[in-house]
Amino acid sequence: MKKMYLLPILLAGMNVGIIAQPAPPPAPPKPPMDSAAKPVVAVTHHSIVIAGKTINYTATAGTLILNNDKGEPIASFGYVAYTKEGVTDLSKRPVLFGYNGGPGSASLWLHMGALGPRRVVVNDLSGPTPPPYKVEDNQNSILDVTDIVMIDPVGTGFSHAIGKAQNKDFWGVDQDLRSISNFIKEYITENDRWNSPKYLLGESYGTMRSAGVVNYLQQRLGIAVNGVVLVSSVLDLRQLTFGAGDDISYVMYLPTYAATAYFHKKLPNQPSDFKAFINEVTNYAKGTYTTALMLGDKIDAATKNAVAEKLAAYTGLSKEYILKANLRVNEPQFTQELLRDQHLTVGRLDSRFTGIDQNLLSENAEFDPQSTAITPAYTAAFLNYLYSELKVNKSMSYHTSAYNAEGFHWDWQRKGGMWGEGVYPPTTAPDLANAMSKNPSLKVLVFNGYYDLATPFYGTEYTMDHLGLEPAIQKNISMKYFDAGHMMYIHPASLVTFRKDIVDFINSTNP
């Protein structure tokens, strides 16, 4: 199984990892490349009660053929769409396009965790959910206010290259946002949704994707989007790299370290007010801590000692450990060290989770307890749902991941940059800023988990505060916080809020 703690996923040679979801089992062999491929869909009809109202809906699971500018087929794109029945005026019915991240993850996590009309039941903090797994109606689905299209990027789900194209042609920042944008264009064309209100919702790397897609749709394809929902966001990859000589990651992560230590009661003096404590740590991170790290090797012994004492008070780690780390503790070191004395490892996707540490001498955590706890349930429940309830032909293999696909390698280069093509850390923050500036009515809703060590919340705050937006449109960004982690929707109370916030957002941005 791919480990998620060491930041080791194949990121163009960079020692980085931003897995949006737990590492799935190995993918089956990819389908043959068939230039004559035709769309294949399974259509079923269902009903669900949401907010006291019965919603009759159609589920369409299958593929859509994507062509290049020459009209040649290049990809068979997999998706699952849920559309409300009986709608006579589609211009008044929103449609939301959702996807997970990775890059290289299928969309089953958001699909079966939050958005779709059916969801898998998993334990929150009481240990791994054992089989048989339960799937139930999702009373917190947003299907009552919007149609939903869950997209699986090429190499995941049923999506694969066809004709003269290869999967690797779609594996990169620019390549991915272009193909997802063109899928959306094809879908709204095929289903007469050009005049419908449109929304994007992505998680983790899916947020980096959304920031690029909303701009591409608007600038290249003439498609305006009403709103974008960023779930556990990272738009600037530099914040997660812990790169040599670059201190920004340490600053971005400190408030989440503090939240984690607070949750596990590892602070020397446990504060009574969590949010006041987090605000204090965040201010320290952007002030004294940043100043100290910027001194580099010129920091004096007294200042270094004072900062180490403060970090110990905020993170639950010992002063001695922090000094050995030169005031710079990266995420896999933190998740291994915090509860080492209890023989436990802290979760990365959700630091509320813990797991047994079998190597107490290891510097870095060797697995993610949250991933271990929920991956089998999501995988088995979704595949059973796909073939049993949605009636997809079992000859169609669903890839939960592209990580183990032949030749999987993500191209992080982007066109442009001061020093030439691709020579800068990958970010789509400028794309989002451009889209918002060109379309002042575009609204953005951002979800953050306090216990998310994959995409820390202060990193998102920093990004949103550095988009260079005019004051008149800065207010178009709304920030929400959850007492959970990266996949906040597995926390029952957060799932309720997750739905409410999206429903309110759609209602407020849908004229």
XYZ file of N, CA and C in Angstrom, residues 245-483:
717
model
N 15.885 24.814 2.649
C 16.137 26.244 2.584
C 14.896 27.095 2.461
N 13.729 26.469 2.452
C 12.471 27.195 2.326
C 11.649 26.942 3.587
N 11.395 27.967 4.366
C 10.765 27.802 5.681
C 9.252 27.959 5.679
N 8.636 28.220 4.533
C 7.215 28.545 4.547
C 6.351 27.403 5.072
N 6.717 26.146 4.772
C 5.893 25.016 5.219
C 5.822 24.945 6.738
N 6.938 25.205 7.402
C 6.969 25.123 8.859
C 6.025 26.158 9.477
N 5.967 27.337 8.870
C 5.073 28.380 9.357
C 3.615 27.975 9.130
N 3.329 27.446 7.942
C 1.951 27.077 7.602
C 1.415 25.958 8.503
N 2.275 25.064 8.923
C 1.843 23.882 9.674
C 1.712 24.106 11.180
N 2.382 25.129 11.716
C 2.415 25.284 13.172
C 1.026 25.336 13.811
N 0.051 26.113 13.295
C -1.259 26.140 13.950
C -1.957 24.776 13.968
N -1.750 23.958 12.934
C -2.372 22.632 12.930
C -1.663 21.691 13.898
N -0.354 21.821 14.044
C 0.348 21.077 15.099
C -0.272 21.412 16.456
N -0.520 22.697 16.685
C -1.074 23.140 17.968
C -2.477 22.579 18.181
N -3.306 22.603 17.124
C -4.656 22.055 17.233
C -4.614 20.576 17.569
N -3.683 19.850 16.953
C -3.541 18.410 17.186
C -3.116 18.137 18.622
N -2.127 18.875 19.087
C -1.667 18.701 20.467
C -2.784 19.038 21.450
N -3.578 20.048 21.139
C -4.723 20.410 21.978
C -5.715 19.258 22.047
N -6.030 18.685 20.897
C -7.015 17.600 20.853
C -6.557 16.407 21.687
N -5.274 16.074 21.607
C -4.754 14.898 22.312
C -4.275 15.235 23.730
N -4.539 16.466 24.164
C -4.201 16.897 25.527
C -2.718 16.696 25.836
N -1.877 17.120 24.909
C -0.431 16.999 25.083
C 0.230 18.346 25.383
N -0.572 19.378 25.560
C 0.006 20.686 25.851
C 0.380 20.790 27.325
N 1.504 21.415 27.641
C 1.916 21.566 29.041
C 0.864 22.275 29.881
N 0.230 23.288 29.274
C -0.853 24.021 29.946
C -2.030 24.098 28.988
N -3.007 23.192 29.188
C -4.124 23.083 28.261
C -5.032 24.314 28.357
N -5.156 25.100 27.279
C -6.047 26.274 27.316
C -7.511 25.851 27.382
N -8.344 26.721 27.872
C -9.774 26.407 27.948
C -10.518 26.805 26.681
N -9.993 27.779 25.958
C -10.654 28.290 24.757
C -9.848 27.884 23.531
N -10.334 26.887 22.789
C -9.599 26.344 21.647
C -9.361 27.413 20.574
N -10.401 28.109 20.174
C -10.258 29.057 19.076
C -9.362 30.230 19.436
N -9.441 30.679 20.675
C -8.548 31.757 21.112
C -7.096 31.274 21.087
N -6.896 30.014 21.473
C -5.560 29.422 21.445
C -5.031 29.339 20.018
N -5.867 28.887 19.081
C -5.442 28.773 17.691
C -5.128 30.138 17.101
N -5.908 31.129 17.434
C -5.617 32.484 16.964
C -4.273 32.978 17.496
N -4.007 32.662 18.754
C -2.730 33.053 19.352
C -1.561 32.394 18.622
N -1.681 31.092 18.365
C -0.601 30.368 17.694
C -0.422 30.871 16.260
N -1.524 31.130 15.573
C -1.437 31.625 14.199
C -0.730 32.973 14.153
N -1.046 33.839 15.079
C -0.373 35.135 15.133
C 1.110 34.974 15.438
N 1.441 34.019 16.301
C 2.849 33.753 16.600
C 3.555 33.210 15.358
N 2.868 32.329 14.631
C 3.459 31.738 13.429
C 3.801 32.800 12.395
N 2.872 33.729 12.171
C 3.092 34.747 11.148
C 3.974 35.895 11.635
N 4.254 35.911 12.930
C 5.067 36.982 13.489
C 6.425 36.496 13.959
N 6.529 36.214 15.257
C 7.816 35.868 15.872
C 8.464 34.639 15.229
N 7.659 33.602 14.953
C 8.228 32.371 14.396
C 8.786 32.612 12.996
N 8.043 33.331 12.176
C 8.528 33.636 10.831
C 9.816 34.447 10.892
N 9.846 35.446 11.754
C 11.040 36.286 11.891
C 12.242 35.457 12.314
N 12.032 34.546 13.264
C 13.143 33.702 13.739
C 13.664 32.797 12.628
N 12.775 32.188 11.865
C 13.219 31.296 10.794
C 13.931 32.068 9.692
N 13.498 33.303 9.440
C 14.139 34.101 8.405
C 15.588 34.449 8.760
N 15.924 34.400 10.035
C 17.308 34.662 10.448
C 18.247 33.556 10.014
N 17.693 32.375 9.792
C 18.524 31.250 9.364
C 19.626 30.941 10.345
N 20.828 30.760 9.838
C 21.971 30.425 10.689
C 22.454 31.606 11.520
N 21.922 32.786 11.284
C 22.340 33.972 12.026
C 21.562 34.142 13.329
N 20.616 33.249 13.600
C 19.835 33.366 14.828
C 20.745 33.185 16.037
N 20.559 34.005 17.039
C 21.401 33.898 18.234
C 20.830 32.854 19.186
N 21.645 32.384 20.101
C 21.278 31.283 20.995
C 20.092 31.630 21.882
N 20.034 32.858 22.367
C 18.947 33.249 23.266
C 17.612 33.258 22.526
N 17.603 33.806 21.321
C 16.364 33.835 20.533
C 15.926 32.427 20.179
N 16.881 31.595 19.781
C 16.559 30.218 19.411
C 15.974 29.459 20.591
N 16.530 29.664 21.751
C 16.035 28.991 22.959
C 14.624 29.466 23.315
N 14.378 30.771 23.177
C 13.055 31.315 23.501
C 11.993 30.789 22.533
N 12.340 30.698 21.270
C 11.400 30.170 20.272
C 11.131 28.694 20.530
N 12.169 27.945 20.866
C 11.992 26.516 21.163
C 11.056 26.305 22.338
N 11.176 27.139 23.358
C 10.285 27.034 24.524
C 8.838 27.311 24.128
N 8.649 28.314 23.262
C 7.296 28.651 22.827
C 6.712 27.535 21.967
N 7.507 26.986 21.066
C 7.037 25.887 20.217
C 6.679 24.663 21.050
N 7.446 24.402 22.089
C 7.130 23.281 22.979
C 5.787 23.496 23.663
N 5.531 24.727 24.069
C 4.251 25.052 24.722
C 3.084 24.934 23.767
N 3.338 25.194 22.484
C 2.270 25.177 21.486
C 2.040 23.809 20.839
N 3.076 22.976 20.767
C 2.976 21.731 19.987
C 2.963 20.459 20.818
N 3.325 20.541 22.095
C 3.384 19.337 22.906
C 4.660 18.533 22.715
N 5.529 18.975 21.815
C 6.827 18.331 21.639
C 7.801 18.907 22.659
N 8.833 18.154 22.974
C 9.782 18.633 23.968
C 10.679 19.723 23.389
N 11.143 20.585 24.252
C 12.063 21.630 23.830
C 13.327 21.024 23.232
N 13.791 19.927 23.829
C 15.009 19.277 23.349
C 14.829 18.775 21.911
N 13.675 18.176 21.648
C 13.401 17.665 20.306
C 13.369 18.809 19.296
N 12.725 19.908 19.660
C 12.598 21.046 18.761
C 13.955 21.676 18.479
N 14.810 21.742 19.480
C 16.158 22.274 19.261
C 16.962 21.350 18.345
N 16.825 20.043 18.534
C 17.511 19.100 17.636
C 17.041 19.266 16.200
N 15.783 19.663 16.035
C 15.213 19.868 14.694
C 15.510 21.271 14.164
N 16.277 22.048 14.908
C 16.627 23.405 14.488
C 15.375 24.261 14.294
N 14.403 24.065 15.183
C 13.121 24.782 15.195
C 12.214 24.407 14.025
N 12.589 23.371 13.271
C 11.879 23.007 12.053
C 11.487 21.530 12.083
N 10.251 21.264 12.492
C 9.731 19.897 12.566
C 8.747 19.717 11.416
N 9.030 18.769 10.527
C 8.110 18.576 9.416
C 6.946 17.669 9.811
N 5.979 17.547 8.924
C 4.741 16.828 9.262
C 4.946 15.362 9.627
N 5.665 14.548 8.840
C 5.827 13.144 9.240
C 6.615 12.976 10.532
N 7.507 13.907 10.841
C 8.208 13.863 12.128
C 7.240 14.151 13.268
N 6.394 15.151 13.064
C 5.425 15.518 14.106
C 4.451 14.372 14.380
N 3.903 13.773 13.332
C 2.908 12.710 13.533
C 3.517 11.493 14.223
N 4.812 11.300 14.057
C 5.479 10.183 14.737
C 5.832 10.523 16.179
N 6.208 11.765 16.426
C 6.776 12.125 17.731
C 5.731 12.452 18.785
N 4.606 13.061 18.406
C 3.684 13.611 19.389
C 3.250 12.582 20.431
N 2.857 11.397 20.004
C 2.356 10.369 20.922
C 3.288 9.163 20.993
N 4.555 9.383 20.709
C 5.515 8.275 20.732
C 5.550 7.598 22.102
N 5.411 8.409 23.161
C 5.468 7.835 24.506
C 4.277 6.927 24.800
N 3.213 7.056 24.007
C 2.046 6.179 24.150
C 2.040 5.057 23.113
N 3.142 4.971 22.343
C 3.287 3.955 21.284
C 2.227 4.134 20.202
N 1.893 5.404 19.905
C 0.858 5.709 18.924
C 1.381 6.674 17.860
N 0.814 6.551 16.671
C 1.068 7.459 15.559
C -0.185 8.302 15.331
N 0.012 9.582 15.034
C -1.099 10.493 14.777
C -1.433 10.483 13.288
N -2.719 10.633 12.968
C -3.149 10.649 11.581
C -2.681 11.876 10.826
N -2.490 11.719 9.516
C -2.114 12.837 8.650
C -3.350 13.493 8.045
N -4.215 12.702 7.438
C -5.441 13.265 6.881
C -6.347 13.812 7.977
N -6.315 13.181 9.109
C -7.132 13.636 10.239
C -6.377 13.301 11.506
N -5.801 14.316 12.138
C -4.908 14.070 13.274
C -5.640 13.711 14.553
N -6.977 13.649 14.506
C -7.712 13.116 15.647
C -7.515 11.608 15.758
N -7.228 10.966 14.618
C -7.055 9.513 14.571
C -5.674 9.117 15.073
N -5.601 7.964 15.683
C -4.317 7.415 16.114
C -4.239 5.947 15.736
N -3.018 5.442 15.620
C -2.793 4.032 15.326
C -1.570 3.529 16.056
N -1.453 2.240 16.175
C -0.332 1.634 16.905
C 0.978 1.863 16.159
N 1.977 2.360 16.882
C 3.299 2.616 16.324
C 4.171 1.388 16.579
N 4.492 0.667 15.532
C 5.278 -0.565 15.687
C 6.778 -0.329 15.636
N 7.197 0.897 15.306
C 8.622 1.196 15.245
C 8.883 2.475 16.020
N 9.137 2.330 17.298
C 9.304 3.497 18.166
C 10.610 4.239 17.919
N 11.494 3.665 17.098
C 12.755 4.325 16.780
C 12.684 5.117 15.478
N 11.570 5.001 14.771
C 11.457 5.664 13.476
C 11.365 7.179 13.635
N 12.021 7.909 12.734
C 11.935 9.363 12.748
C 10.593 9.832 12.218
N 10.056 9.112 11.220
C 8.834 9.522 10.535
C 7.724 8.488 10.712
N 6.491 8.976 10.710
C 5.343 8.066 10.772
C 5.347 7.150 9.567
N 4.973 5.902 9.755
C 5.057 4.906 8.696
C 3.710 4.561 8.080
N 2.628 5.129 8.571
C 1.322 4.950 7.967
C 0.384 6.026 8.500
N -0.767 6.140 7.849
C -1.766 7.122 8.270
C -2.951 6.374 8.882
N -3.166 6.490 10.190
C -4.255 5.761 10.851
C -5.636 6.071 10.282
N -5.861 7.301 9.815
C -7.174 7.600 9.248
C -7.384 6.852 7.952
N -6.371 6.798 7.120
C -6.461 6.052 5.862
C -6.743 4.587 6.122
N -6.008 4.014 7.059
C -6.179 2.604 7.398
C -7.589 2.317 7.891
N -8.168 3.270 8.608
C -9.465 3.046 9.232
C -10.619 3.040 8.232
N -10.518 3.823 7.154
C -11.700 3.977 6.300
C -11.554 3.454 4.875
N -10.333 3.220 4.400
C -10.150 2.822 3.004
C -10.902 1.546 2.623
N -10.789 0.461 3.388
C -11.510 -0.760 2.986
C -13.018 -0.561 2.888
N -13.584 0.204 3.823
C -15.032 0.425 3.816
C -15.457 1.205 2.580
N -14.768 2.287 2.266
C -15.130 3.090 1.106
C -14.970 2.302 -0.187
N -13.874 1.585 -0.309
C -13.621 0.834 -1.544
C -14.673 -0.239 -1.778
N -14.891 -1.074 -0.774
C -15.833 -2.187 -0.932
C -17.265 -1.689 -1.096
N -17.658 -0.718 -0.284
C -19.034 -0.225 -0.332
C -19.323 0.466 -1.662
N -18.364 1.248 -2.156
C -18.607 1.949 -3.411
C -18.709 0.979 -4.580
N -17.796 0.027 -4.669
C -17.830 -0.910 -5.789
C -19.087 -1.769 -5.756
N -19.517 -2.158 -4.587
C -20.754 -2.917 -4.464
C -21.948 -2.069 -4.905
N -21.954 -0.805 -4.499
C -23.013 0.125 -4.889
C -23.031 0.339 -6.402
N -21.852 0.503 -6.976
C -21.728 0.774 -8.404
C -22.326 -0.352 -9.246
N -21.970 -1.582 -8.885
C -22.404 -2.723 -9.698
C -23.794 -3.237 -9.309
N -24.158 -3.112 -8.044
C -25.439 -3.666 -7.591
C -26.597 -2.691 -7.729
N -26.396 -1.438 -7.281
C -27.491 -0.467 -7.297
C -27.541 0.363 -8.576
N -26.370 0.737 -9.083
C -26.345 1.539 -10.303
C -26.293 0.681 -11.559
N -26.167 -0.619 -11.391
C -26.284 -1.596 -12.478
C -25.223 -1.423 -13.569
N -24.045 -0.996 -13.179
C -22.946 -0.906 -14.128
C -22.481 -2.314 -14.468
N -22.194 -2.536 -15.732
C -21.719 -3.850 -16.182
C -20.408 -4.199 -15.480
N -20.355 -5.378 -14.904
C -19.179 -5.788 -14.129
C -17.937 -5.990 -14.988
N -18.097 -6.003 -16.293
C -16.920 -6.108 -17.162
C -16.146 -4.799 -17.208
N -16.766 -3.719 -16.733
C -16.098 -2.421 -16.678
C -15.351 -2.291 -15.351
N -14.047 -2.248 -15.409
C -13.226 -2.168 -14.200
C -13.104 -0.721 -13.736
N -13.392 -0.501 -12.467
C -13.312 0.836 -11.886
C -11.976 0.983 -11.165
N -11.178 1.966 -11.587
C -9.874 2.221 -10.976
C -10.047 3.220 -9.837
N -9.844 2.797 -8.623
C -9.960 3.724 -7.503
C -8.792 4.703 -7.450
N -7.746 4.427 -8.219
C -6.546 5.250 -8.176
C -5.749 5.068 -9.454
N -4.929 6.069 -9.758
C -3.985 5.953 -10.873
C -2.563 5.738 -10.388
N -2.372 5.706 -9.063
C -1.013 5.657 -8.517
C -0.223 4.440 -8.982
N -0.909 3.336 -9.150
C -0.218 2.115 -9.533
C -0.342 1.814 -11.022
N -0.914 2.756 -11.768
C -1.039 2.554 -13.206
C 0.331 2.627 -13.865
N 0.463 1.927 -14.971
C 1.728 1.904 -15.686
C 2.127 3.311 -16.127
N 3.332 3.715 -15.745
C 3.864 4.994 -16.180
C 3.295 6.210 -15.486
N 2.601 6.009 -14.347
C 2.017 7.179 -13.693
C 3.100 8.113 -13.176
N 3.046 9.338 -13.644
C 4.010 10.370 -13.257
C 3.362 11.707 -13.533
N 3.300 12.566 -12.548
C 2.575 13.829 -12.689
C 3.514 14.937 -13.141
N 3.113 15.651 -14.172
C 3.888 16.766 -14.697
C 3.469 18.039 -13.968
N 4.353 18.558 -13.122
C 4.020 19.725 -12.312
C 4.370 21.048 -12.992
N 4.963 20.994 -14.169
C 5.350 22.235 -14.837
C 4.125 22.969 -15.380
N 4.198 24.289 -15.330
C 3.144 25.125 -15.877
C 3.746 26.077 -16.897
N 2.960 26.457 -17.860
C 3.446 27.370 -18.883
C 3.547 28.779 -18.310
N 4.643 29.460 -18.650
C 4.840 30.820 -18.166
C 5.871 30.871 -17.064
N 5.873 31.924 -16.296
C 6.841 32.074 -15.224
C 7.936 33.060 -15.611
N 8.492 33.722 -14.625
C 9.482 34.761 -14.880
C 10.714 34.237 -15.607
N 11.114 32.998 -15.265
C 12.369 32.474 -15.805
C 12.148 31.458 -16.919
N 10.958 31.417 -17.439
C 10.712 30.482 -18.532
C 9.651 29.477 -18.165
N 9.323 28.655 -19.127
C 8.211 27.732 -18.982
C 8.429 26.731 -17.853
N 7.517 26.738 -16.891
C 7.520 25.717 -15.845
C 8.532 25.910 -14.742
N 9.331 26.991 -14.784
C 10.393 27.135 -13.793
C 9.884 27.943 -12.603
N 8.967 27.363 -11.859
C 8.501 27.954 -10.609
C 7.616 26.935 -9.914
N 7.476 27.023 -8.583
C 6.655 26.037 -7.886
C 5.224 26.059 -8.417
N 4.624 24.904 -8.633
C 3.280 24.862 -9.220
C 2.235 25.474 -8.303
N 1.442 26.359 -8.873
C 0.356 27.003 -8.137
C -0.738 27.395 -9.117
N -1.972 27.305 -8.683
C -3.089 27.804 -9.488
C -3.777 28.979 -8.801
N -3.143 29.528 -7.779
C -3.695 30.706 -7.115
C -3.864 31.873 -8.093
N -2.901 32.132 -8.993
C -3.107 33.223 -9.959
C -4.290 32.962 -10.895
N -4.554 31.698 -11.196
C -5.705 31.366 -12.040
C -7.000 31.786 -11.354
N -7.105 31.449 -10.061
C -8.307 31.802 -9.315
C -8.453 33.316 -9.226
N -7.357 34.007 -8.953
C -7.404 35.462 -8.864
C -7.848 36.071 -10.188
N -7.362 35.538 -11.289
C -7.733 36.052 -12.605
C -9.214 35.828 -12.881
N -9.703 34.612 -12.545
C -11.115 34.302 -12.771
C -12.013 35.219 -11.944
N -11.633 35.459 -10.697
C -12.449 36.319 -9.837
C -12.408 37.774 -10.288
N -11.263 38.207 -10.781
C -11.142 39.589 -11.234
C -11.917 39.820 -12.528
N -11.892 38.824 -13.404
C -12.606 38.960 -14.677
C -14.109 38.745 -14.502
N -14.492 38.038 -13.461
C -15.907 37.769 -13.177
C -16.188 38.143 -11.723
N -16.436 39.422 -11.448
C -16.611 39.887 -10.066
C -17.785 39.275 -9.325
N -18.670 38.572 -10.030
C -19.795 37.924 -9.349
C -19.463 36.505 -8.902
N -18.281 35.999 -9.274
C -17.876 34.648 -8.888
C -17.623 34.582 -7.384
N -18.233 33.615 -6.719
C -18.077 33.437 -5.271
C -17.295 32.156 -4.986
N -16.549 32.170 -3.888
C -15.722 31.032 -3.485
C -15.999 30.707 -2.021
N -16.281 29.444 -1.758
C -16.516 28.947 -0.400
C -15.403 27.967 -0.061
N -14.725 28.196 1.064
C -13.558 27.402 1.430
C -13.804 26.664 2.734
N -13.626 25.335 2.716
C -13.788 24.494 3.902
C -12.420 24.073 4.430
N -12.220 24.247 5.743
C -10.953 23.905 6.389
C -11.196 23.011 7.601
N -10.384 21.972 7.749
C -10.426 21.140 8.943
C -9.304 21.533 9.889
N -9.641 21.784 11.145
C -8.602 22.152 12.108
C -7.548 21.059 12.268
N -7.944 19.799 12.042
C -7.037 18.681 12.302
C -6.525 18.044 11.011
N -6.419 18.861 9.978
C -5.947 18.416 8.667
C -4.456 18.694 8.547
N -3.642 17.631 8.570
C -2.203 17.764 8.409
C -1.765 17.490 6.972
N -2.716 17.311 6.073
C -2.392 17.166 4.652
C -2.404 18.531 3.967
N -3.427 19.332 4.271
C -3.523 20.694 3.723
C -3.900 21.632 4.875
N -2.928 22.126 5.619
C -3.196 22.895 6.844
C -3.966 24.181 6.578
N -4.847 24.516 7.511
C -5.767 25.635 7.305
C -5.067 26.982 7.208
N -3.950 27.159 7.926
C -3.280 28.450 7.839
C -2.675 28.650 6.453
N -2.261 27.565 5.803
C -1.782 27.673 4.432
C -2.855 28.217 3.512
N -4.086 27.765 3.722
C -5.202 28.257 2.915
C -5.468 29.727 3.210
N -5.450 30.099 4.483
C -5.644 31.509 4.839
C -4.582 32.378 4.173
N -3.354 31.903 4.231
C -2.241 32.652 3.624
C -2.462 32.836 2.127
N -2.870 31.765 1.460
C -3.107 31.842 0.010
C -4.210 32.835 -0.315
N -5.327 32.729 0.399
C -6.463 33.616 0.115
C -6.139 35.076 0.421
N -5.212 35.297 1.344
C -4.812 36.659 1.689
C -3.745 37.215 0.736
N -3.253 36.367 -0.169
C -2.191 36.799 -1.077
C -2.585 36.627 -2.541
N -3.878 36.678 -2.835
C -4.332 36.583 -4.219
C -4.206 37.914 -4.962
N -3.994 38.992 -4.230
C -3.870 40.300 -4.863
C -5.181 40.826 -5.398
N -6.267 40.472 -4.729
C -7.592 40.881 -5.188
C -7.907 42.314 -4.778
N -8.717 42.962 -5.575
C -9.240 44.267 -5.202
C -10.169 44.103 -3.992
N -10.194 45.073 -3.096
C -11.045 44.960 -1.898
C -12.500 44.645 -2.219
N -12.991 45.129 -3.348
C -14.403 44.940 -3.696
C -14.759 43.476 -3.919
N -13.768 42.658 -4.306
C -14.079 41.236 -4.549
C -13.461 40.304 -3.500
N -12.679 40.848 -2.588
C -12.152 40.009 -1.504
C -13.289 39.396 -0.694
N -14.374 40.136 -0.580
C -15.519 39.651 0.202
C -16.218 38.473 -0.467
N -15.866 38.154 -1.704
C -16.479 37.025 -2.406
C -15.945 35.683 -1.920
N -14.959 35.715 -1.047
C -14.395 34.485 -0.478
C -14.924 34.299 0.938
N -15.509 33.132 1.209
C -16.004 32.799 2.552
C -15.211 31.622 3.095
N -14.762 31.722 4.345
C -13.981 30.672 4.991
C -14.807 29.997 6.080
N -14.822 28.657 6.070
C -15.518 27.884 7.083
C -14.544 26.891 7.713
N -14.760 26.608 9.007
C -13.844 25.743 9.751
C -14.619 24.611 10.437
N -13.981 23.433 10.472
C -14.620 22.245 11.019
C -13.732 21.603 12.089
N -14.396 21.033 13.098
C -13.672 20.312 14.151
C -13.376 18.893 13.695
